[in-house]
CSV table of C-alpha atoms and ligand atoms in Angstrom, one decimal:
chain,number,residue,atom,x,y,z
A,252,MET,CA,-20.2,-61.9,-42.6
A,253,ALA,CA,-23.6,-60.4,-43.2
A,254,ARG,CA,-24.8,-57.1,-44.5
A,255,VAL,CA,-26.8,-55.5,-41.7
A,256,ALA,CA,-28.7,-52.3,-41.0
A,257,PHE,CA,-29.4,-51.0,-37.5
A,258,LEU,CA,-32.2,-48.6,-36.7
A,259,GLY,CA,-32.2,-46.7,-33.4
A,260,LEU,CA,-28.9,-45.9,-31.7
A,261,GLY,CA,-30.1,-45.2,-28.2
A,262,VAL,CA,-28.8,-46.5,-24.9
A,263,MET,CA,-29.2,-50.1,-26.2
A,264,GLY,CA,-28.9,-49.8,-30.0
A,265,PHE,CA,-25.6,-47.8,-30.0
A,266,PRO,CA,-23.5,-50.5,-28.3
A,267,MET,CA,-25.4,-53.4,-30.0
A,268,ALA,CA,-24.7,-52.0,-33.4
A,269,GLY,CA,-21.1,-51.5,-32.3
A,270,HIS,CA,-20.8,-55.2,-31.5
A,271,LEU,CA,-22.0,-56.1,-35.0
A,272,ALA,CA,-19.3,-53.9,-36.5
A,273,ALA,CA,-16.7,-55.3,-34.2
A,274,LYS,CA,-17.6,-58.8,-35.5
A,275,GLY,CA,-17.0,-57.7,-39.1
A,276,HIS,CA,-20.6,-57.4,-40.2
A,277,GLU,CA,-20.9,-54.7,-42.9
A,278,GLY,CA,-23.3,-52.1,-41.6
A,279,THR,CA,-25.5,-49.1,-42.3
A,280,VAL,CA,-27.0,-47.2,-39.3
A,281,TYR,CA,-30.1,-45.0,-39.1
A,282,ASN,CA,-31.0,-42.8,-36.1
A,283,ARG,CA,-33.9,-40.2,-36.0
A,284,THR,CA,-31.5,-37.7,-34.5
A,285,LEU,CA,-28.7,-37.7,-37.2
A,286,ALA,CA,-25.9,-36.6,-34.9
A,287,LYS,CA,-26.0,-39.9,-33.0
A,288,ALA,CA,-25.7,-41.9,-36.2
A,289,GLU,CA,-22.7,-39.7,-37.2
A,290,ALA,CA,-21.1,-40.2,-33.8
A,291,TRP,CA,-21.6,-44.0,-34.2
A,292,ALA,CA,-20.0,-44.0,-37.7
A,293,ALA,CA,-17.1,-41.9,-36.5
A,294,ARG,CA,-16.4,-44.5,-33.8
A,295,HIS,CA,-17.2,-47.7,-35.7
A,296,GLY,CA,-17.0,-46.9,-39.4
A,297,GLY,CA,-19.9,-48.0,-41.7
A,298,ARG,CA,-22.4,-45.9,-43.5
A,299,VAL,CA,-25.1,-43.5,-42.2
A,300,ALA,CA,-28.6,-43.4,-43.8
A,301,THR,CA,-31.1,-40.6,-43.3
A,302,THR,CA,-34.2,-42.9,-43.5
A,303,PRO,CA,-35.0,-46.4,-42.4
A,304,ALA,CA,-35.7,-47.4,-46.0
A,305,ALA,CA,-32.4,-46.2,-47.2
A,306,ALA,CA,-30.6,-48.0,-44.4
A,307,ALA,CA,-32.4,-51.2,-45.2
A,308,GLU,CA,-31.5,-51.2,-48.9
A,309,GLY,CA,-29.3,-54.2,-49.8
A,310,ALA,CA,-29.2,-55.5,-46.1
A,311,GLU,CA,-29.7,-59.2,-45.4
A,312,PHE,CA,-30.8,-58.3,-41.8
A,313,VAL,CA,-32.4,-55.1,-40.5
A,314,MET,CA,-32.2,-54.7,-36.7
A,315,ALA,CA,-34.3,-52.2,-34.8
A,316,CYS,CA,-34.2,-51.0,-31.2
A,317,VAL,CA,-36.6,-48.0,-30.9
A,318,GLY,CA,-39.2,-47.0,-28.2
A,319,ASN,CA,-42.7,-48.3,-28.3
A,320,ASP,CA,-45.4,-49.8,-30.6
A,321,ASP,CA,-46.0,-46.6,-32.5
A,322,ASP,CA,-42.3,-45.9,-33.0
A,323,LEU,CA,-41.8,-49.4,-34.3
A,324,ARG,CA,-44.7,-49.1,-36.7
A,325,GLN,CA,-43.2,-45.8,-38.0
A,326,VAL,CA,-39.7,-47.2,-38.7
A,327,CYS,CA,-41.2,-50.3,-40.4
A,328,LYS,CA,-44.2,-49.0,-42.3
A,329,GLY,CA,-44.0,-45.2,-42.4
A,330,ALA,CA,-43.5,-43.4,-45.7
A,331,GLU,CA,-39.8,-43.9,-45.4
A,332,GLY,CA,-40.0,-47.2,-43.4
A,333,ALA,CA,-37.6,-50.1,-43.6
A,334,PHE,CA,-40.1,-52.5,-45.2
A,335,GLY,CA,-40.1,-50.3,-48.3
A,336,GLY,CA,-36.3,-50.6,-48.7
A,337,MET,CA,-35.8,-54.2,-47.9
A,338,ARG,CA,-35.2,-56.8,-50.6
A,339,LYS,CA,-37.2,-60.0,-50.7
A,340,GLY,CA,-35.9,-62.7,-48.3
A,341,ALA,CA,-34.3,-60.2,-45.9
A,342,VAL,CA,-35.1,-60.6,-42.2
A,343,PHE,CA,-36.2,-57.8,-39.9
A,344,VAL,CA,-35.1,-58.4,-36.3
A,345,ASP,CA,-36.9,-56.2,-33.7
A,346,HIS,CA,-35.2,-55.7,-30.3
A,347,THR,CA,-37.7,-53.1,-29.1
A,348,THR,CA,-39.9,-54.0,-26.1
A,349,VAL,CA,-43.4,-53.8,-27.7
A,350,SER,CA,-46.8,-55.6,-27.5
A,351,ALA,CA,-47.2,-59.1,-29.0
A,352,ALA,CA,-50.1,-57.6,-31.0
A,353,VAL,CA,-48.0,-55.1,-32.9
A,354,THR,CA,-45.4,-57.8,-33.5
A,355,ARG,CA,-47.9,-60.1,-35.1
A,356,GLU,CA,-49.3,-57.2,-37.2
A,357,LEU,CA,-45.9,-56.3,-38.5
A,358,SER,CA,-44.8,-59.9,-38.9
A,359,ALA,CA,-47.9,-60.6,-41.1
A,360,GLU,CA,-47.2,-57.4,-43.2
A,361,ALA,CA,-43.5,-58.5,-43.6
A,362,ARG,CA,-44.6,-62.0,-44.7
A,363,ARG,CA,-47.0,-60.4,-47.3
A,364,LEU,CA,-44.0,-58.5,-48.7
A,365,GLY,CA,-41.7,-61.6,-48.8
A,366,LEU,CA,-39.7,-60.6,-45.8
A,367,GLY,CA,-38.8,-62.5,-42.6
A,368,PHE,CA,-39.6,-61.0,-39.1
A,369,VAL,CA,-38.2,-62.1,-35.7
A,370,ASP,CA,-39.3,-60.5,-32.5
A,371,ALA,CA,-36.2,-60.4,-30.3
A,372,PRO,CA,-36.5,-58.3,-27.1
A,373,VAL,CA,-33.6,-58.2,-24.8
A,374,SER,CA,-32.8,-58.3,-21.1
A,375,GLY,CA,-29.5,-57.3,-19.5
A,376,GLY,CA,-29.7,-53.5,-19.6
A,377,GLN,CA,-27.2,-51.0,-20.7
A,378,ALA,CA,-24.3,-53.0,-19.2
A,379,GLY,CA,-25.5,-56.1,-21.0
A,380,ALA,CA,-25.6,-54.2,-24.3
A,381,GLU,CA,-22.2,-52.7,-23.8
A,382,ASN,CA,-20.6,-56.0,-22.8
A,383,GLY,CA,-22.4,-57.9,-25.5
A,384,GLN,CA,-24.0,-60.1,-22.9
A,385,LEU,CA,-27.7,-59.8,-23.5
A,386,SER,CA,-30.4,-62.5,-23.0
A,387,ILE,CA,-32.4,-62.5,-26.2
A,388,MET,CA,-36.0,-63.9,-26.3
A,389,CYS,CA,-37.2,-64.7,-29.8
A,390,GLY,CA,-40.4,-65.4,-31.7
A,391,GLY,CA,-41.0,-66.1,-35.4
A,392,ALA,CA,-40.6,-68.7,-38.1
A,393,GLU,CA,-37.9,-71.3,-37.4
A,394,ALA,CA,-36.1,-70.6,-40.7
A,395,ASP,CA,-35.9,-66.8,-40.1
A,396,TYR,CA,-34.6,-67.4,-36.6
A,397,ALA,CA,-32.0,-69.9,-37.8
A,398,ARG,CA,-30.6,-67.3,-40.2
A,399,ALA,CA,-30.6,-64.5,-37.7
A,400,GLU,CA,-29.1,-66.4,-34.7
A,401,PRO,CA,-25.4,-66.4,-35.8
A,402,VAL,CA,-25.6,-62.6,-36.3
A,403,LEU,CA,-27.3,-62.0,-33.0
A,404,ALA,CA,-24.5,-63.9,-31.3
A,405,ALA,CA,-22.5,-60.7,-31.6
A,406,TYR,CA,-24.2,-59.3,-28.5
A,407,ALA,CA,-25.9,-62.4,-26.9
A,408,ARG,CA,-25.1,-64.3,-23.7
A,409,ILE,CA,-28.1,-66.5,-24.5
A,410,CYS,CA,-30.4,-66.4,-27.5
A,411,ARG,CA,-33.4,-68.7,-27.9
A,412,ARG,CA,-36.5,-69.1,-30.1
A,413,LEU,CA,-39.4,-69.6,-27.8
A,414,GLY,CA,-42.3,-70.0,-30.3
A,415,GLU,CA,-44.1,-68.3,-33.2
A,416,SER,CA,-44.3,-64.5,-33.8
A,417,GLY,CA,-45.0,-62.7,-30.5
A,418,ALA,CA,-43.4,-65.4,-28.3
A,419,GLY,CA,-40.3,-63.3,-27.7
A,420,GLN,CA,-42.4,-60.4,-26.5
A,421,LEU,CA,-44.5,-62.7,-24.2
A,422,ALA,CA,-41.2,-64.0,-22.7
A,423,LYS,CA,-40.1,-60.4,-22.2
A,424,MET,CA,-43.4,-59.7,-20.4
A,425,MET,CA,-42.7,-62.6,-18.0
A,426,ASN,CA,-39.2,-61.1,-17.4
A,427,GLN,CA,-40.7,-57.7,-16.5
A,428,ILE,CA,-43.4,-59.3,-14.3
A,429,CYS,CA,-40.6,-61.1,-12.3
A,430,ILE,CA,-38.5,-57.9,-12.0
A,431,ALA,CA,-41.4,-55.7,-10.8
A,432,GLY,CA,-42.3,-57.8,-7.7
A,433,LEU,CA,-38.7,-58.7,-7.0
A,434,LEU,CA,-37.6,-55.0,-6.9
A,435,GLN,CA,-40.4,-54.0,-4.6
A,436,GLY,CA,-39.4,-56.9,-2.3
A,437,LEU,CA,-35.8,-55.8,-2.3
A,438,ALA,CA,-36.8,-52.2,-1.7
A,439,GLU,CA,-38.9,-53.2,1.3
A,440,ALA,CA,-36.2,-55.4,2.8
A,441,LEU,CA,-33.5,-52.7,2.5
A,442,ARG,CA,-35.9,-50.0,3.9
A,443,PHE,CA,-36.8,-52.4,6.7
A,444,GLY,CA,-33.1,-52.8,7.5
A,445,GLU,CA,-32.5,-49.1,7.6
A,446,LYS,CA,-35.4,-48.6,10.1
A,447,ALA,CA,-34.1,-51.5,12.2
A,448,GLY,CA,-30.6,-50.0,12.3
A,449,MET,CA,-29.0,-52.8,10.3
A,450,ASP,CA,-25.9,-52.4,8.0
A,451,GLY,CA,-27.6,-53.1,4.6
A,452,LYS,CA,-24.4,-53.9,2.8
A,453,ALA,CA,-23.2,-56.4,5.4
A,454,VAL,CA,-26.6,-58.1,5.4
A,455,VAL,CA,-26.7,-58.4,1.6
A,456,GLU,CA,-23.2,-59.9,1.6
A,457,VAL,CA,-24.7,-62.8,3.5
A,458,ILE,CA,-28.3,-63.1,2.2
A,459,SER,CA,-27.3,-62.7,-1.5
A,460,GLN,CA,-25.6,-66.0,-1.3
A,461,GLY,CA,-28.7,-67.7,0.0
A,462,ALA,CA,-32.2,-68.2,-1.3
A,463,ALA,CA,-33.0,-64.5,-1.5
A,464,GLY,CA,-30.1,-63.7,-3.9
A,465,SER,CA,-30.9,-62.1,-7.3
A,466,TRP,CA,-29.2,-60.0,-10.1
A,467,GLN,CA,-31.1,-57.0,-8.7
A,468,MET,CA,-29.8,-57.6,-5.2
A,469,VAL,CA,-26.2,-58.0,-6.3
A,470,ASN,CA,-26.1,-55.2,-8.8
A,471,ARG,CA,-28.5,-52.6,-7.2
A,472,HIS,CA,-28.4,-52.8,-3.4
A,473,ALA,CA,-25.4,-50.5,-3.0
A,474,THR,CA,-26.9,-47.7,-5.1
A,475,MET,CA,-30.3,-48.2,-3.5
A,476,LEU,CA,-28.8,-47.7,0.0
A,477,GLU,CA,-27.0,-44.6,-1.3
A,478,GLY,CA,-30.1,-43.2,-3.0
A,479,ARG,CA,-28.5,-43.0,-6.4
A,480,PHE,CA,-30.8,-43.7,-9.4
A,481,ASP,CA,-29.4,-41.6,-12.3
A,482,PHE,CA,-28.5,-44.6,-14.5
A,483,GLY,CA,-29.9,-47.9,-15.7
A,484,PHE,CA,-33.4,-48.8,-16.9
A,485,ALA,CA,-35.8,-45.9,-16.7
A,486,VAL,CA,-39.1,-45.9,-14.7
A,487,ASP,CA,-40.8,-44.4,-17.8
A,488,TRP,CA,-39.8,-47.5,-19.9
A,489,MET,CA,-40.8,-49.8,-17.1
A,490,ARG,CA,-44.3,-48.3,-17.0
A,491,LYS,CA,-44.6,-48.8,-20.7
A,492,ASP,CA,-43.6,-52.4,-20.3
A,493,LEU,CA,-45.9,-53.1,-17.3
A,494,GLY,CA,-48.7,-51.4,-19.3
A,495,ILE,CA,-48.2,-54.0,-22.0
A,496,CYS,CA,-48.1,-56.8,-19.4
A,497,LEU,CA,-51.3,-55.7,-17.7
A,498,ARG,CA,-53.2,-55.2,-21.0
A,499,THR,CA,-52.1,-58.7,-22.2
A,500,ALA,CA,-53.0,-60.2,-18.8
A,501,ASP,CA,-56.5,-58.8,-19.1
A,502,GLU,CA,-56.9,-60.3,-22.6
A,503,ILE,CA,-55.7,-63.8,-21.7
A,504,GLY,CA,-57.3,-63.8,-18.2
A,505,ALA,CA,-54.0,-64.1,-16.1
A,506,PRO,CA,-54.0,-62.5,-12.7
A,507,LEU,CA,-51.2,-60.0,-12.0
A,508,PRO,CA,-52.2,-58.5,-8.6
A,509,VAL,CA,-48.6,-57.6,-7.4
A,510,THR,CA,-47.5,-56.3,-10.8
A,511,ALA,CA,-50.6,-54.0,-11.0
A,512,LEU,CA,-49.7,-52.7,-7.5
A,513,VAL,CA,-46.0,-52.1,-8.3
A,514,ASP,CA,-47.1,-50.3,-11.5
A,515,GLN,CA,-49.0,-47.8,-9.3
A,516,PHE,CA,-45.9,-47.4,-7.1
A,517,TYR,CA,-43.9,-46.6,-10.3
A,518,LYS,CA,-46.6,-44.0,-11.1
A,519,ASP,CA,-45.8,-42.4,-7.7
A,520,VAL,CA,-42.1,-42.4,-8.5
A,521,GLN,CA,-42.9,-40.6,-11.8
A,522,ALA,CA,-44.9,-38.0,-9.7
A,523,MET,CA,-41.8,-37.5,-7.6
A,524,GLY,CA,-39.9,-36.5,-10.8
A,525,GLY,CA,-38.3,-39.9,-11.2
A,526,GLY,CA,-39.4,-40.9,-14.7
A,527,ARG,CA,-35.8,-41.2,-15.8
A,528,TRP,CA,-34.6,-42.8,-12.6
A,529,ASP,CA,-33.5,-46.5,-12.6
A,530,THR,CA,-36.3,-48.9,-11.6
A,531,SER,CA,-34.6,-49.6,-8.3
A,532,SER,CA,-35.9,-46.2,-7.2
A,533,LEU,CA,-38.9,-47.9,-5.5
A,534,ILE,CA,-37.0,-47.5,-2.3
A,535,ALA,CA,-37.1,-43.7,-2.7
A,536,ARG,CA,-40.9,-43.9,-2.7
A,537,LEU,CA,-40.8,-45.9,0.6
A,538,ARG,CA,-38.4,-43.3,2.1
A,539,ALA,CA,-40.7,-40.5,1.0
A,540,LEU,CA,-43.7,-42.2,2.7
A,541,ASP,CA,-42.0,-42.0,6.0
A,542,PRO,CA,-42.4,-38.7,7.9
A,543,ALA,CA,-39.7,-39.8,10.4
A,544,GLY,CA,-37.2,-40.0,7.5
B,689,NAP,P1,-33.4,-44.7,-25.9
B,689,NAP,O1,-32.0,-44.5,-25.4
B,689,NAP,O2,-34.5,-43.7,-25.5
B,689,NAP,O3,-33.3,-44.9,-27.4
B,689,NAP,C1,-34.5,-45.0,-28.2
B,689,NAP,C2,-34.0,-45.0,-29.7
B,689,NAP,O4,-35.2,-45.1,-30.5
B,689,NAP,C3,-33.4,-43.6,-30.1
B,689,NAP,O5,-32.4,-44.0,-31.0
B,689,NAP,C4,-34.5,-42.9,-30.7
B,689,NAP,O6,-34.1,-41.9,-31.6
B,689,NAP,C5,-35.3,-44.0,-31.4
B,689,NAP,N1,-36.6,-43.7,-31.7
B,689,NAP,C6,-37.7,-43.6,-30.8
B,689,NAP,N2,-38.8,-43.3,-31.4
B,689,NAP,C7,-38.5,-43.3,-32.8
B,689,NAP,C8,-39.3,-43.0,-33.9
B,689,NAP,N3,-40.6,-42.8,-33.8
B,689,NAP,N4,-38.7,-43.0,-35.1
B,689,NAP,C9,-37.4,-43.3,-35.2
B,689,NAP,N5,-36.6,-43.5,-34.1
B,689,NAP,C10,-37.2,-43.5,-32.9
B,689,NAP,O7,-34.0,-46.2,-25.4
B,689,NAP,P2,-33.2,-47.5,-25.0
B,689,NAP,O8,-33.0,-47.5,-23.5
B,689,NAP,O9,-32.1,-47.8,-26.0
B,689,NAP,O10,-34.4,-48.6,-25.2
B,689,NAP,C11,-34.9,-48.9,-26.5
B,689,NAP,C12,-35.9,-50.1,-26.4
B,689,NAP,O11,-35.2,-51.2,-25.7
B,689,NAP,C13,-37.1,-49.8,-25.6
B,689,NAP,O12,-38.2,-50.4,-26.1
B,689,NAP,C14,-36.8,-50.3,-24.2
B,689,NAP,O13,-38.0,-50.6,-23.4
B,689,NAP,C15,-36.0,-51.5,-24.5
B,689,NAP,N6,-35.0,-51.9,-23.5
B,689,NAP,C16,-34.2,-51.0,-22.8
B,689,NAP,C17,-33.3,-51.5,-21.9
B,689,NAP,C18,-32.5,-50.5,-21.1
B,689,NAP,O14,-31.9,-50.9,-20.1
B,689,NAP,N7,-32.3,-49.3,-21.5
B,689,NAP,C19,-33.2,-52.8,-21.6
B,689,NAP,C20,-34.0,-53.7,-22.3
B,689,NAP,C21,-34.9,-53.3,-23.2
B,689,NAP,P3,-33.6,-40.4,-31.1
B,689,NAP,O15,-32.1,-40.6,-30.8
B,689,NAP,O16,-33.8,-39.5,-32.3
B,689,NAP,O17,-34.4,-40.1,-29.9
């Protein structure tokens, strides 16, 4: 069993840290809003720290799942950042979805301090975090990854090292590029069916078992048809992720025409007040475009 610290007990981090405790890893948690950390400790046991540095003291592994590039920099390098509290040889594992650039910057800083660093963004959403069934895409030195992998198994369905520092984040970008186009296609098909007078659920039962089937189709078609979006992976987070994809594509010269378009559609959803809606809300935009309803 390892001594672990977990920074960021949001939708994803709270259950992920819970799986570490359930496996018997000895843990300290930190959350910017203290009440969430106290609620976590009341449920799972373990210690609460009031700064990332204090949480990291004595830990062999420090996991983080915060918001964006700046948030990650803050919990790592800020005045009370985790790097300041970690002992030499400890490994920082970042589950936040961030740019490959900030990953490489922090990984280099970690190496300078004698620390390991693994970028390990996740896919599988809130349900995957709660069920301990996440896909984890990793980058970093082989030795750091080899040490972290048995601990990450607490909440992984699959966990793989895909290359050096930043490779995990590049894989997560590929994941988000796939999802963006796929969700727009699904939204268009379901809206097409509505206008054509088809029973969307009955159609999905058939086509989900053929070449059009996808996780999004199976798990999201019913709520899309009902117009329910108050759950899941928020549009605001998706725009952060697509922004990272589009900036990276620009740097490396990769065309992302459909992703760029869907990003603008999500901007429309934000303007409709849907920033916290699930990403399947692209169908709400199509309905709103239609004066006939
Ligand atoms: P969330 O519920 O909003 O939680 C974010 C967590 O980060 C909170 O604990 C928050 O603290 C903390 N935080 C944010 N900025 C901070 C800062 N500057 N300093 C310290 N703590 C800070 O978000 P989430 O849904 O768990 O997502 C977290 C990350 O995972 C994001 O990068 C997201 O893109 C990624 N992700 C999410 C999903 C999903 O389905 N939700 C799936 C895959 C990946 P407070 O409690 O104080 O606000």
